[in-house]
Amino acid sequence: NAGVTQTPKFQVLKTGQSMTLQCAQDMNHEYMSWYRQDPGMGLRLIHYSVGAGITDQGEVPNGYNVSRSTTEDFPLRLLSAAPSQTSVYFCASSYTTRTDSPLHFGNGTRLTVT
Amino acid sequence: AQKITQTQPGMFVQEKEAVTLDCTYDTSDQSYGLFWYKQPSSGEMIFLIYQGSYDEQNATEGRYSLNFQKARKSANLVISASQLGDSAMYFCAMREGRTGTASKLTFGTGTRLQVTL
């Protein structure tokens, strides 16, 4: 059981470049989300999805796009990378959107924008 | 206002001692869930323990327990008999259950725990 799989683990981009962070889960989870982690700021929600075809913005959505065409996949797209997007990115999913449903995390992607 | 507040950026505890990591939360929902996660230096996020807003008893999972004081809106994590492997960053998080909105998980800024010999 792979759980939540994120790729790549590391990425370096130049300012203005675009890229997609991949996230896949094999647990038939309804809810998927993307967070960024920056020192001293905890984890901040970028975008989330409550099912295939349904996405919504989180706390810090600017500069990022998402789509959810299947239950399993939830890619995060950086449209035009900026140094402020240097961060560690986590994909996380849960079985339901109920308040008792914990998030399961991928191992993270460390992104550096120069 | 911050939904989750962790006021201790860093804590030290001696091996085999107990330690309490503080967490306060802010919500107007009646139904919500509180979670603690551990992040070791390797970076992964590990789910430790859950407490529901309607649970009358404090949650326990092995050496982890959650001291839930609903009136004070606090959900402190207690680690008993600390081990060197407990050295990590610990995050408190809340999932609110307001009807009609998606139930997002909001995190605090974390507490870095260092276990010493």
Short mmCIF file of C-alpha atoms in Angstrom, two decimals:
data_model
loop_
_atom_site.label_atom_id
_atom_site.label_comp_id
_atom_site.label_asym_id
_atom_site.label_seq_id
_atom_site.Cartn_x
_atom_site.Cartn_y
_atom_site.Cartn_z
CA ASN A 1 0.00 0.00 0.00
CA ALA A 2 1.83 3.11 -1.24
CA GLY A 3 -0.35 5.69 0.56
CA VAL A 4 0.29 9.25 -0.70
CA THR A 5 3.04 9.52 -3.30
CA GLN A 6 4.61 12.84 -4.20
CA THR A 7 7.09 13.50 -6.98
CA PRO A 8 9.66 14.91 -7.34
CA LYS A 9 11.38 14.99 -3.93
CA PHE A 10 13.59 17.92 -4.88
CA GLN A 11 13.32 20.55 -7.59
CA VAL A 12 15.21 23.69 -8.52
CA LEU A 13 13.53 26.21 -10.82
CA LYS A 14 14.50 29.53 -12.27
CA THR A 15 12.20 32.49 -11.80
CA GLY A 16 9.45 32.43 -14.39
CA GLN A 17 9.59 28.71 -15.09
CA SER A 18 6.52 26.55 -14.64
CA MET A 19 6.23 23.05 -13.29
CA THR A 20 3.82 20.50 -11.87
CA LEU A 21 4.16 18.73 -8.56
CA GLN A 22 2.54 15.34 -8.74
CA CYS A 23 0.44 13.73 -6.00
CA ALA A 24 -1.29 10.37 -6.10
CA GLN A 25 -3.06 8.34 -3.43
CA ASP A 26 -4.22 4.75 -3.62
CA MET A 27 -6.50 4.74 -0.58
CA ASN A 28 -9.69 5.88 -2.34
CA HIS A 29 -9.62 9.08 -0.30
CA GLU A 30 -12.30 11.64 -0.95
CA TYR A 31 -10.35 14.67 0.25
CA MET A 32 -6.99 15.85 -1.06
CA SER A 33 -5.02 18.98 -0.32
CA TRP A 34 -1.75 20.81 -0.83
CA TYR A 35 0.18 22.63 1.90
CA ARG A 36 3.37 24.60 1.92
CA GLN A 37 5.66 24.63 4.94
CA ASP A 38 7.86 27.61 5.67
CA PRO A 39 10.02 28.15 8.78
CA GLY A 40 8.06 29.63 11.67
CA MET A 41 4.76 29.54 9.78
CA GLY A 42 3.59 25.97 10.16
CA LEU A 43 1.70 24.43 7.25
CA ARG A 44 -0.50 26.67 5.17
CA LEU A 45 -3.23 25.36 2.89
CA ILE A 46 -2.85 26.18 -0.79
CA HIS A 47 -5.73 24.32 -2.48
CA TYR A 48 -7.97 21.41 -1.65
CA SER A 49 -10.48 19.07 -3.26
CA VAL A 50 -13.44 17.20 -1.84
CA GLY A 51 -13.81 14.91 -4.85
CA ALA A 52 -13.10 14.48 -8.54
CA GLY A 53 -13.95 17.64 -10.44
CA ILE A 54 -14.22 19.78 -7.30
CA THR A 55 -11.44 22.08 -6.11
CA ASP A 56 -11.27 25.18 -3.96
CA GLN A 57 -8.77 27.71 -2.69
CA GLY A 58 -7.08 27.58 0.64
CA GLU A 59 -5.21 30.24 2.56
CA VAL A 60 -2.39 30.93 0.07
CA PRO A 61 -3.61 30.05 -3.46
CA ASN A 62 -1.98 32.80 -5.54
CA GLY A 63 0.47 31.51 -8.11
CA TYR A 64 -0.82 27.94 -7.98
CA ASN A 65 -3.38 25.93 -9.92
CA VAL A 66 -4.88 22.53 -9.24
CA SER A 67 -7.22 20.08 -10.92
CA ARG A 68 -8.77 16.80 -9.85
CA SER A 69 -9.78 14.75 -12.85
CA THR A 70 -9.61 11.45 -10.96
CA THR A 71 -10.04 10.42 -7.32
CA GLU A 72 -6.40 9.33 -7.17
CA ASP A 73 -4.50 12.32 -8.56
CA PHE A 74 -4.21 15.93 -7.45
CA PRO A 75 -1.39 17.77 -9.24
CA LEU A 76 -0.23 21.24 -8.19
CA ARG A 77 0.90 23.59 -10.95
CA LEU A 78 3.21 26.55 -10.47
CA LEU A 79 2.39 28.91 -13.29
CA SER A 80 5.41 31.23 -13.18
CA ALA A 81 7.76 30.40 -10.34
CA ALA A 82 8.90 33.16 -7.98
CA PRO A 83 11.54 33.08 -5.21
CA SER A 84 8.70 33.48 -2.68
CA GLN A 85 7.52 30.02 -3.70
CA THR A 86 10.68 28.43 -2.34
CA SER A 87 9.25 26.06 0.24
CA VAL A 88 8.53 22.47 1.17
CA TYR A 89 5.28 21.27 -0.35
CA PHE A 90 3.13 18.53 1.11
CA CYS A 91 0.23 16.70 -0.44
CA ALA A 92 -2.21 15.21 2.06
CA SER A 93 -5.42 13.23 1.81
CA SER A 94 -8.18 11.91 4.06
CA TYR A 95 -10.85 9.28 3.64
CA THR A 96 -13.64 11.75 4.25
CA THR A 97 -14.13 15.41 5.07
CA ARG A 98 -15.47 14.53 8.50
CA THR A 99 -13.91 16.24 11.49
CA ASP A 100 -12.59 12.91 12.80
CA SER A 101 -10.73 12.02 9.61
CA PRO A 102 -6.95 12.54 9.92
CA LEU A 103 -4.81 13.64 7.00
CA HIS A 104 -2.26 11.25 5.53
CA PHE A 105 0.78 13.03 4.14
CA GLY A 106 3.16 12.44 1.32
CA ASN A 107 6.88 12.78 1.99
CA GLY A 108 7.10 16.29 0.64
CA THR A 109 8.77 18.14 -2.23
CA ARG A 110 11.54 20.62 -1.50
CA LEU A 111 11.35 23.38 -4.10
CA THR A 112 13.95 26.09 -4.60
CA VAL A 113 13.31 28.99 -6.96
CA THR A 114 16.37 31.02 -7.93
CA ALA B 1 -7.25 35.65 14.93
CA GLN B 2 -5.11 32.53 14.79
CA LYS B 3 -7.19 29.38 14.79
CA ILE B 4 -4.41 27.30 16.34
CA THR B 5 -1.81 28.78 18.68
CA GLN B 6 1.30 27.00 19.86
CA THR B 7 3.19 29.37 22.13
CA GLN B 8 6.30 27.26 22.70
CA PRO B 9 8.69 27.50 19.74
CA GLY B 10 11.09 25.11 21.46
CA MET B 11 11.13 22.78 24.45
CA PHE B 12 13.74 20.64 26.15
CA VAL B 13 13.01 17.53 28.19
CA GLN B 14 15.23 14.94 29.79
CA GLU B 15 14.97 11.35 28.70
CA LYS B 16 12.34 9.38 30.65
CA GLU B 17 10.61 12.54 31.84
CA ALA B 18 7.12 13.65 30.79
CA VAL B 19 6.57 16.79 28.73
CA THR B 20 3.51 18.85 27.83
CA LEU B 21 3.24 20.72 24.54
CA ASP B 22 0.65 23.48 24.59
CA CYS B 23 -2.05 24.13 22.02
CA THR B 24 -4.99 26.50 22.13
CA TYR B 25 -7.61 26.84 19.44
CA ASP B 26 -10.30 29.20 18.33
CA THR B 27 -13.57 28.13 16.73
CA SER B 28 -17.25 28.89 16.91
CA ASP B 29 -18.19 25.45 15.59
CA GLN B 30 -19.69 22.90 17.96
CA SER B 31 -18.26 19.99 16.02
CA TYR B 32 -14.52 19.88 15.44
CA GLY B 33 -11.56 17.55 15.65
CA LEU B 34 -8.13 18.18 17.10
CA PHE B 35 -5.02 16.41 15.87
CA TRP B 36 -1.35 16.23 16.73
CA TYR B 37 1.34 15.43 14.20
CA LYS B 38 5.04 14.71 14.61
CA GLN B 39 7.64 15.79 12.07
CA PRO B 40 11.10 14.26 12.65
CA SER B 41 14.18 15.71 11.05
CA SER B 42 13.64 13.41 8.06
CA GLY B 43 10.63 15.57 7.18
CA GLU B 44 7.63 13.27 7.04
CA MET B 45 4.40 14.12 8.87
CA ILE B 46 3.22 11.44 11.27
CA PHE B 47 -0.28 11.43 12.75
CA LEU B 48 -0.14 10.85 16.52
CA ILE B 49 -3.51 11.37 18.18
CA TYR B 50 -7.04 12.67 17.69
CA GLN B 51 -9.60 14.25 20.02
CA GLY B 52 -13.18 14.98 19.03
CA SER B 53 -15.05 17.98 20.40
CA TYR B 54 -17.79 15.74 21.81
CA ASP B 55 -15.41 13.24 23.39
CA GLU B 56 -15.78 13.30 27.14
CA GLN B 57 -12.57 11.40 27.83
CA ASN B 58 -9.08 12.50 26.95
CA ALA B 59 -7.59 10.59 24.03
CA THR B 60 -4.62 8.31 24.62
CA GLU B 61 -2.31 6.47 22.22
CA GLY B 62 0.52 4.63 23.91
CA ARG B 63 2.83 7.24 25.47
CA TYR B 64 0.81 10.08 23.98
CA SER B 65 -2.21 11.60 25.66
CA LEU B 66 -4.21 14.67 24.93
CA ASN B 67 -5.23 16.95 27.80
CA PHE B 68 -8.48 18.35 26.40
CA GLN B 69 -10.01 21.32 28.23
CA LYS B 70 -12.96 22.39 26.13
CA ALA B 71 -13.95 25.46 28.15
CA ARG B 72 -10.41 26.78 27.90
CA LYS B 73 -10.15 25.72 24.25
CA SER B 74 -6.92 23.92 24.87
CA ALA B 75 -5.66 20.57 23.60
CA ASN B 76 -2.23 19.96 25.06
CA LEU B 77 -0.16 16.95 24.06
CA VAL B 78 1.46 15.01 26.88
CA ILE B 79 4.34 12.68 26.08
CA SER B 80 5.23 10.36 28.92
CA ALA B 81 8.61 8.70 29.45
CA SER B 82 10.34 10.72 26.72
CA GLN B 83 12.75 8.95 24.41
CA LEU B 84 15.53 10.32 22.24
CA GLY B 85 13.43 9.40 19.21
CA ASP B 86 10.77 11.86 20.36
CA SER B 87 13.01 14.75 19.31
CA ALA B 88 11.03 16.35 16.51
CA MET B 89 8.71 19.16 15.52
CA TYR B 90 5.15 18.76 16.80
CA PHE B 91 2.13 20.36 15.19
CA CYS B 92 -1.34 20.84 16.60
CA ALA B 93 -4.16 21.01 14.04
CA MET B 94 -7.93 21.45 13.95
CA ARG B 95 -10.60 20.31 11.56
CA GLU B 96 -13.82 22.30 11.85
CA GLY B 97 -17.17 20.90 10.85
CA ARG B 98 -19.31 23.84 9.89
CA THR B 99 -22.22 22.61 7.80
CA GLY B 100 -21.92 23.48 4.13
CA THR B 101 -18.20 24.10 4.12
CA ALA B 102 -15.42 21.71 3.40
CA SER B 103 -13.66 20.55 6.49
CA LYS B 104 -10.13 21.87 6.17
CA LEU B 105 -7.28 21.11 8.54
CA THR B 106 -5.61 24.20 10.03
CA PHE B 107 -2.17 23.90 11.63
CA GLY B 108 -0.31 25.76 14.33
CA THR B 109 3.26 26.95 13.90
CA GLY B 110 4.71 24.00 15.76
CA THR B 111 6.90 23.26 18.79
CA ARG B 112 10.37 21.82 18.40
CA LEU B 113 11.04 19.26 21.14
CA GLN B 114 14.56 18.22 22.02
CA VAL B 115 15.03 15.20 24.29
CA THR B 116 18.32 15.22 26.18
CA LEU B 117 20.24 12.51 28.07
#
